mmCIF file of N, CA and C and ligand atoms in Angstrom:
data_model
loop_
_atom_site.group_PDB
_atom_site.id
_atom_site.type_symbol
_atom_site.label_atom_id
_atom_site.label_comp_id
_atom_site.label_asym_id
_atom_site.label_seq_id
_atom_site.Cartn_x
_atom_site.Cartn_y
_atom_site.Cartn_z
ATOM 1 N N MET A 1 88.157 106.264 89.965
ATOM 2 C CA MET A 1 88.193 107.504 90.754
ATOM 3 C C MET A 1 87.515 108.640 90.005
ATOM 4 N N ALA A 2 87.828 108.816 88.754
ATOM 5 C CA ALA A 2 87.200 109.876 87.963
ATOM 6 C C ALA A 2 85.688 109.651 87.879
ATOM 7 N N GLY A 3 85.293 108.410 87.712
ATOM 8 C CA GLY A 3 83.876 108.092 87.644
ATOM 9 C C GLY A 3 83.176 108.421 88.947
ATOM 10 N N HIS A 4 83.861 108.156 90.048
ATOM 11 C CA HIS A 4 83.322 108.462 91.371
ATOM 12 C C HIS A 4 83.135 109.962 91.541
ATOM 13 N N VAL A 5 84.143 110.726 91.155
ATOM 14 C CA VAL A 5 84.070 112.187 91.259
ATOM 15 C C VAL A 5 82.954 112.717 90.363
ATOM 16 N N HIS A 6 82.860 112.165 89.170
ATOM 17 C CA HIS A 6 81.816 112.569 88.228
ATOM 18 C C HIS A 6 80.433 112.349 88.838
ATOM 19 N N SER A 7 80.215 111.175 89.450
ATOM 20 C CA SER A 7 78.927 110.879 90.094
ATOM 21 C C SER A 7 78.650 111.847 91.238
ATOM 22 N N LEU A 8 79.692 112.138 92.006
ATOM 23 C CA LEU A 8 79.552 113.056 93.140
ATOM 24 C C LEU A 8 79.089 114.431 92.647
ATOM 25 N N LEU A 9 79.717 114.931 91.615
ATOM 26 C CA LEU A 9 79.372 116.258 91.100
ATOM 27 C C LEU A 9 77.972 116.254 90.502
ATOM 28 N N LYS A 10 77.639 115.204 89.768
ATOM 29 C CA LYS A 10 76.295 115.090 89.191
ATOM 30 C C LYS A 10 75.250 115.087 90.303
ATOM 31 N N ALA A 11 75.551 114.383 91.390
ATOM 32 C CA ALA A 11 74.619 114.299 92.508
ATOM 33 C C ALA A 11 74.396 115.665 93.135
ATOM 34 N N ASN A 12 75.361 116.551 92.979
ATOM 35 C CA ASN A 12 75.233 117.909 93.500
ATOM 36 C C ASN A 12 74.838 118.893 92.399
ATOM 37 N N GLU A 13 74.314 118.345 91.299
ATOM 38 C CA GLU A 13 73.776 119.138 90.197
ATOM 39 C C GLU A 13 74.806 120.075 89.578
ATOM 40 N N ILE A 14 76.044 119.614 89.541
ATOM 41 C CA ILE A 14 77.081 120.356 88.833
ATOM 42 C C ILE A 14 77.219 119.746 87.442
ATOM 43 N N ASP A 15 77.115 120.595 86.438
ATOM 44 C CA ASP A 15 77.204 120.132 85.064
ATOM 45 C C ASP A 15 78.659 119.804 84.739
ATOM 46 N N CYS A 16 78.930 118.552 84.440
ATOM 47 C CA CYS A 16 80.321 118.162 84.197
ATOM 48 C C CYS A 16 80.354 116.958 83.267
ATOM 49 N N HIS A 17 81.513 116.660 82.757
ATOM 50 C CA HIS A 17 81.645 115.488 81.897
ATOM 51 C C HIS A 17 83.024 114.869 82.064
ATOM 52 N N LEU A 18 83.098 113.619 81.663
ATOM 53 C CA LEU A 18 84.349 112.873 81.768
ATOM 54 C C LEU A 18 85.091 112.923 80.446
ATOM 55 N N ARG A 19 86.405 112.983 80.530
ATOM 56 C CA ARG A 19 87.231 112.898 79.325
ATOM 57 C C ARG A 19 88.285 111.822 79.522
ATOM 58 N N ASN A 20 88.746 111.287 78.415
ATOM 59 C CA ASN A 20 89.839 110.308 78.411
ATOM 60 C C ASN A 20 89.474 108.987 79.070
ATOM 61 N N MET A 21 88.171 108.668 79.178
ATOM 62 C CA MET A 21 87.825 107.418 79.846
ATOM 63 C C MET A 21 88.254 106.199 79.034
ATOM 64 N N ASN A 22 88.480 106.366 77.756
ATOM 65 C CA ASN A 22 88.776 105.201 76.921
ATOM 66 C C ASN A 22 90.186 105.208 76.363
ATOM 67 N N LEU A 23 91.033 106.044 76.940
ATOM 68 C CA LEU A 23 92.372 106.180 76.381
ATOM 69 C C LEU A 23 93.424 105.361 77.111
ATOM 70 N N SER A 24 93.024 104.656 78.179
ATOM 71 C CA SER A 24 94.065 103.987 78.960
ATOM 72 C C SER A 24 94.801 102.944 78.129
ATOM 73 N N GLY A 25 94.178 102.459 77.050
ATOM 74 C CA GLY A 25 94.869 101.541 76.167
ATOM 75 C C GLY A 25 96.049 102.184 75.463
ATOM 76 N N GLY A 26 96.081 103.514 75.485
ATOM 77 C CA GLY A 26 97.166 104.217 74.827
ATOM 78 C C GLY A 26 98.376 104.434 75.715
ATOM 79 N N ILE A 27 98.255 104.046 76.994
ATOM 80 C CA ILE A 27 99.386 104.229 77.900
ATOM 81 C C ILE A 27 100.568 103.418 77.376
ATOM 82 N N GLY A 28 101.702 104.045 77.341
ATOM 83 C CA GLY A 28 102.862 103.380 76.771
ATOM 84 C C GLY A 28 103.200 103.978 75.411
ATOM 85 N N GLU A 29 102.172 104.464 74.729
ATOM 86 C CA GLU A 29 102.403 105.089 73.437
ATOM 87 C C GLU A 29 102.232 106.601 73.519
ATOM 88 N N LEU A 30 101.324 107.029 74.378
ATOM 89 C CA LEU A 30 101.090 108.460 74.566
ATOM 90 C C LEU A 30 101.707 108.877 75.898
ATOM 91 N N PRO A 31 102.050 110.173 76.041
ATOM 92 C CA PRO A 31 102.508 110.639 77.363
ATOM 93 C C PRO A 31 101.457 110.298 78.399
ATOM 94 N N ILE A 32 101.878 109.735 79.531
ATOM 95 C CA ILE A 32 100.915 109.170 80.473
ATOM 96 C C ILE A 32 99.948 110.220 81.021
ATOM 97 N N ASN A 33 100.429 111.459 81.198
ATOM 98 C CA ASN A 33 99.522 112.460 81.775
ATOM 99 C C ASN A 33 98.494 112.955 80.764
ATOM 100 N N GLU A 34 98.567 112.480 79.530
ATOM 101 C CA GLU A 34 97.513 112.790 78.566
ATOM 102 C C GLU A 34 96.516 111.654 78.466
ATOM 103 N N CYS A 35 96.717 110.614 79.256
ATOM 104 C CA CYS A 35 95.832 109.452 79.206
ATOM 105 C C CYS A 35 94.927 109.346 80.430
ATOM 106 N N TRP A 36 95.253 110.057 81.488
ATOM 107 C CA TRP A 36 94.429 109.946 82.688
ATOM 108 C C TRP A 36 93.006 110.394 82.413
ATOM 109 N N PRO A 37 92.043 109.677 82.992
ATOM 110 C CA PRO A 37 90.676 110.192 82.948
ATOM 111 C C PRO A 37 90.614 111.550 83.638
ATOM 112 N N GLU A 38 89.803 112.443 83.101
ATOM 113 C CA GLU A 38 89.662 113.782 83.683
ATOM 114 C C GLU A 38 88.184 114.095 83.846
ATOM 115 N N VAL A 39 87.867 114.858 84.892
ATOM 116 C CA VAL A 39 86.508 115.358 85.075
ATOM 117 C C VAL A 39 86.538 116.850 84.788
ATOM 118 N N TRP A 40 85.733 117.262 83.839
ATOM 119 C CA TRP A 40 85.667 118.675 83.458
ATOM 120 C C TRP A 40 84.346 119.267 83.926
ATOM 121 N N VAL A 41 84.437 120.394 84.627
ATOM 122 C CA VAL A 41 83.243 121.137 85.027
ATOM 123 C C VAL A 41 82.878 122.058 83.866
ATOM 124 N N ASN A 42 81.644 121.938 83.404
ATOM 125 C CA ASN A 42 81.259 122.688 82.197
ATOM 126 C C ASN A 42 81.106 124.178 82.455
ATOM 127 N N ASP A 43 80.690 124.536 83.657
ATOM 128 C CA ASP A 43 80.470 125.945 83.978
ATOM 129 C C ASP A 43 81.543 126.375 84.979
ATOM 130 N N GLU A 44 82.380 127.307 84.582
ATOM 131 C CA GLU A 44 83.512 127.695 85.426
ATOM 132 C C GLU A 44 83.070 128.188 86.798
ATOM 133 N N SER A 45 81.863 128.747 86.878
ATOM 134 C CA SER A 45 81.398 129.264 88.167
ATOM 135 C C SER A 45 81.127 128.140 89.166
ATOM 136 N N ASP A 46 81.030 126.895 88.671
ATOM 137 C CA ASP A 46 80.844 125.736 89.565
ATOM 138 C C ASP A 46 82.167 125.203 90.095
ATOM 139 N N TYR A 47 83.265 125.692 89.543
ATOM 140 C CA TYR A 47 84.561 125.069 89.834
ATOM 141 C C TYR A 47 84.908 125.061 91.328
ATOM 142 N N ALA A 48 84.753 126.224 91.988
ATOM 143 C CA ALA A 48 85.152 126.316 93.401
ATOM 144 C C ALA A 48 84.333 125.345 94.258
ATOM 145 N N PHE A 49 83.023 125.288 93.978
ATOM 146 C CA PHE A 49 82.148 124.389 94.727
ATOM 147 C C PHE A 49 82.535 122.936 94.456
ATOM 148 N N ALA A 50 82.773 122.630 93.196
ATOM 149 C CA ALA A 50 83.153 121.269 92.818
ATOM 150 C C ALA A 50 84.454 120.866 93.504
ATOM 151 N N LYS A 51 85.422 121.771 93.502
ATOM 152 C CA LYS A 51 86.722 121.497 94.107
ATOM 153 C C LYS A 51 86.560 121.213 95.605
ATOM 154 N N ARG A 52 85.689 122.000 96.261
ATOM 155 C CA ARG A 52 85.486 121.824 97.695
ATOM 156 C C ARG A 52 84.838 120.464 97.984
ATOM 157 N N LEU A 53 83.866 120.101 97.169
ATOM 158 C CA LEU A 53 83.218 118.792 97.344
ATOM 159 C C LEU A 53 84.240 117.665 97.247
ATOM 160 N N ILE A 54 85.068 117.756 96.219
ATOM 161 C CA ILE A 54 86.052 116.690 95.980
ATOM 162 C C ILE A 54 87.074 116.652 97.114
ATOM 163 N N ASP A 55 87.543 117.839 97.532
ATOM 164 C CA ASP A 55 88.510 117.886 98.630
ATOM 165 C C ASP A 55 87.926 117.253 99.895
ATOM 166 N N ASN A 56 86.638 117.536 100.170
ATOM 167 C CA ASN A 56 86.003 116.973 101.357
ATOM 168 C C ASN A 56 85.960 115.459 101.296
ATOM 169 N N VAL A 57 85.600 114.938 100.128
ATOM 170 C CA VAL A 57 85.504 113.481 99.983
ATOM 171 C C VAL A 57 86.877 112.843 100.156
ATOM 172 N N LEU A 58 87.888 113.454 99.549
ATOM 173 C CA LEU A 58 89.235 112.892 99.661
ATOM 174 C C LEU A 58 89.722 112.957 101.103
ATOM 175 N N ALA A 59 89.424 114.055 101.792
ATOM 176 C CA ALA A 59 89.850 114.186 103.188
ATOM 177 C C ALA A 59 89.148 113.150 104.055
ATOM 178 N N ASP A 60 87.856 112.920 103.793
ATOM 179 C CA ASP A 60 87.125 111.908 104.556
ATOM 180 C C ASP A 60 87.774 110.543 104.380
ATOM 181 N N ALA A 61 88.135 110.230 103.151
ATOM 182 C CA ALA A 61 88.732 108.925 102.878
ATOM 183 C C ALA A 61 90.037 108.767 103.650
ATOM 184 N N GLU A 62 90.815 109.847 103.724
ATOM 185 C CA GLU A 62 92.088 109.760 104.429
ATOM 186 C C GLU A 62 91.916 109.716 105.943
ATOM 187 N N ASN A 63 90.825 110.334 106.410
ATOM 188 C CA ASN A 63 90.646 110.423 107.855
ATOM 189 C C ASN A 63 89.990 109.198 108.469
ATOM 190 N N GLN A 64 89.571 108.271 107.626
ATOM 191 C CA GLN A 64 89.047 107.028 108.182
ATOM 192 C C GLN A 64 90.206 106.320 108.857
ATOM 193 N N GLY A 65 90.163 106.280 110.157
ATOM 194 C CA GLY A 65 91.318 105.767 110.876
ATOM 195 C C GLY A 65 91.490 104.269 110.728
ATOM 196 N N ASP A 66 92.677 103.811 111.051
ATOM 197 C CA ASP A 66 92.911 102.380 111.095
ATOM 198 C C ASP A 66 92.002 101.769 112.158
ATOM 199 N N TRP A 67 91.692 100.486 111.997
ATOM 200 C CA TRP A 67 90.817 99.826 112.964
ATOM 201 C C TRP A 67 91.369 98.458 113.286
ATOM 202 N N GLN A 68 91.027 98.003 114.471
ATOM 203 C CA GLN A 68 91.534 96.705 114.886
ATOM 204 C C GLN A 68 90.435 95.669 114.784
ATOM 205 N N CYS A 69 90.724 94.614 114.072
ATOM 206 C CA CYS A 69 89.767 93.524 113.901
ATOM 207 C C CYS A 69 89.692 92.684 115.172
ATOM 208 N N GLN A 70 88.593 91.942 115.298
ATOM 209 C CA GLN A 70 88.441 91.051 116.457
ATOM 210 C C GLN A 70 89.527 89.982 116.510
ATOM 211 N N CYS A 71 90.139 89.702 115.347
ATOM 212 C CA CYS A 71 91.207 88.696 115.329
ATOM 213 C C CYS A 71 92.547 89.296 115.753
ATOM 214 N N GLY A 72 92.566 90.623 115.937
ATOM 215 C CA GLY A 72 93.786 91.242 116.420
ATOM 216 C C GLY A 72 94.565 91.998 115.357
ATOM 217 N N GLU A 73 94.226 91.821 114.081
ATOM 218 C CA GLU A 73 94.933 92.516 113.012
ATOM 219 C C GLU A 73 94.560 93.998 112.999
ATOM 220 N N LEU A 74 95.549 94.841 112.748
ATOM 221 C CA LEU A 74 95.292 96.260 112.568
ATOM 222 C C LEU A 74 95.106 96.508 111.069
ATOM 223 N N ILE A 75 93.941 97.036 110.701
ATOM 224 C CA ILE A 75 93.586 97.187 109.288
ATOM 225 C C ILE A 75 93.602 98.661 108.920
ATOM 226 N N GLU A 76 94.166 98.992 107.760
ATOM 227 C CA GLU A 76 94.198 100.384 107.316
ATOM 228 C C GLU A 76 92.784 100.884 107.052
ATOM 229 N N GLY A 77 92.572 102.186 107.335
ATOM 230 C CA GLY A 77 91.235 102.777 107.322
ATOM 231 C C GLY A 77 90.478 102.652 106.021
ATOM 232 N N GLN A 78 91.186 102.559 104.888
ATOM 233 C CA GLN A 78 90.441 102.516 103.627
ATOM 234 C C GLN A 78 89.835 101.146 103.347
ATOM 235 N N PHE A 79 90.190 100.145 104.186
ATOM 236 C CA PHE A 79 89.632 98.811 103.983
ATOM 237 C C PHE A 79 88.513 98.555 104.975
ATOM 238 N N ASP A 80 87.431 97.961 104.489
ATOM 239 C CA ASP A 80 86.284 97.678 105.341
ATOM 240 C C ASP A 80 86.229 96.226 105.773
ATOM 241 N N VAL A 81 87.118 95.420 105.236
ATOM 242 C CA VAL A 81 87.114 93.996 105.559
ATOM 243 C C VAL A 81 88.525 93.591 105.962
ATOM 244 N N CYS A 82 88.619 92.796 107.008
ATOM 245 C CA CYS A 82 89.919 92.298 107.458
ATOM 246 C C CYS A 82 90.534 91.384 106.398
ATOM 247 N N TRP A 83 91.797 91.633 106.065
ATOM 248 C CA TRP A 83 92.444 90.799 105.049
ATOM 249 C C TRP A 83 92.751 89.412 105.578
ATOM 250 N N SER A 84 92.806 89.302 106.897
ATOM 251 C CA SER A 84 93.209 88.039 107.509
ATOM 252 C C SER A 84 92.045 87.071 107.714
ATOM 253 N N CYS A 85 90.927 87.595 108.266
ATOM 254 C CA CYS A 85 89.821 86.687 108.597
ATOM 255 C C CYS A 85 88.517 87.067 107.916
ATOM 256 N N ALA A 86 88.532 88.126 107.088
ATOM 257 C CA ALA A 86 87.371 88.523 106.283
ATOM 258 C C ALA A 86 86.196 89.064 107.093
ATOM 259 N N THR A 87 86.463 89.420 108.360
ATOM 260 C CA THR A 87 85.413 90.052 109.142
ATOM 261 C C THR A 87 85.247 91.507 108.684
ATOM 262 N N GLU A 88 83.987 91.962 108.586
ATOM 263 C CA GLU A 88 83.755 93.347 108.199
ATOM 264 C C GLU A 88 83.950 94.273 109.386
ATOM 265 N N ARG A 89 84.355 95.510 109.078
ATOM 266 C CA ARG A 89 84.485 96.528 110.117
ATOM 267 C C ARG A 89 83.146 96.687 110.826
ATOM 268 N N SER A 90 83.161 96.749 112.135
ATOM 269 C CA SER A 90 81.900 96.737 112.876
ATOM 270 C C SER A 90 81.343 98.132 113.137
ATOM 271 N N ASN A 91 82.212 99.182 113.104
ATOM 272 C CA ASN A 91 81.653 100.505 113.411
ATOM 273 C C ASN A 91 81.675 101.431 112.216
HETATM 274 ZN ZN1 ZN B 1 90.427 89.778 111.279
#
């Protein structure tokens, strides 16, 4: 997820960098919220724009509605392939 957000911001020419990408091995020994990957915007003036981009992407992901496969299964919107018969979403 952090990598995805990082790519999104880079694609919009926002100067940013990833932190904590290699710390997940420390989970269990370090407080967990200090181990999550983080995306840092280098220029504070980009923050509002970056936040809006990310919010839009997250909202789009949530708004992908459930879909019904030809086999009759109702599939949650975040999946593009039917878990039952492996047919891809057609629309
Ligand atoms: Zn199916």
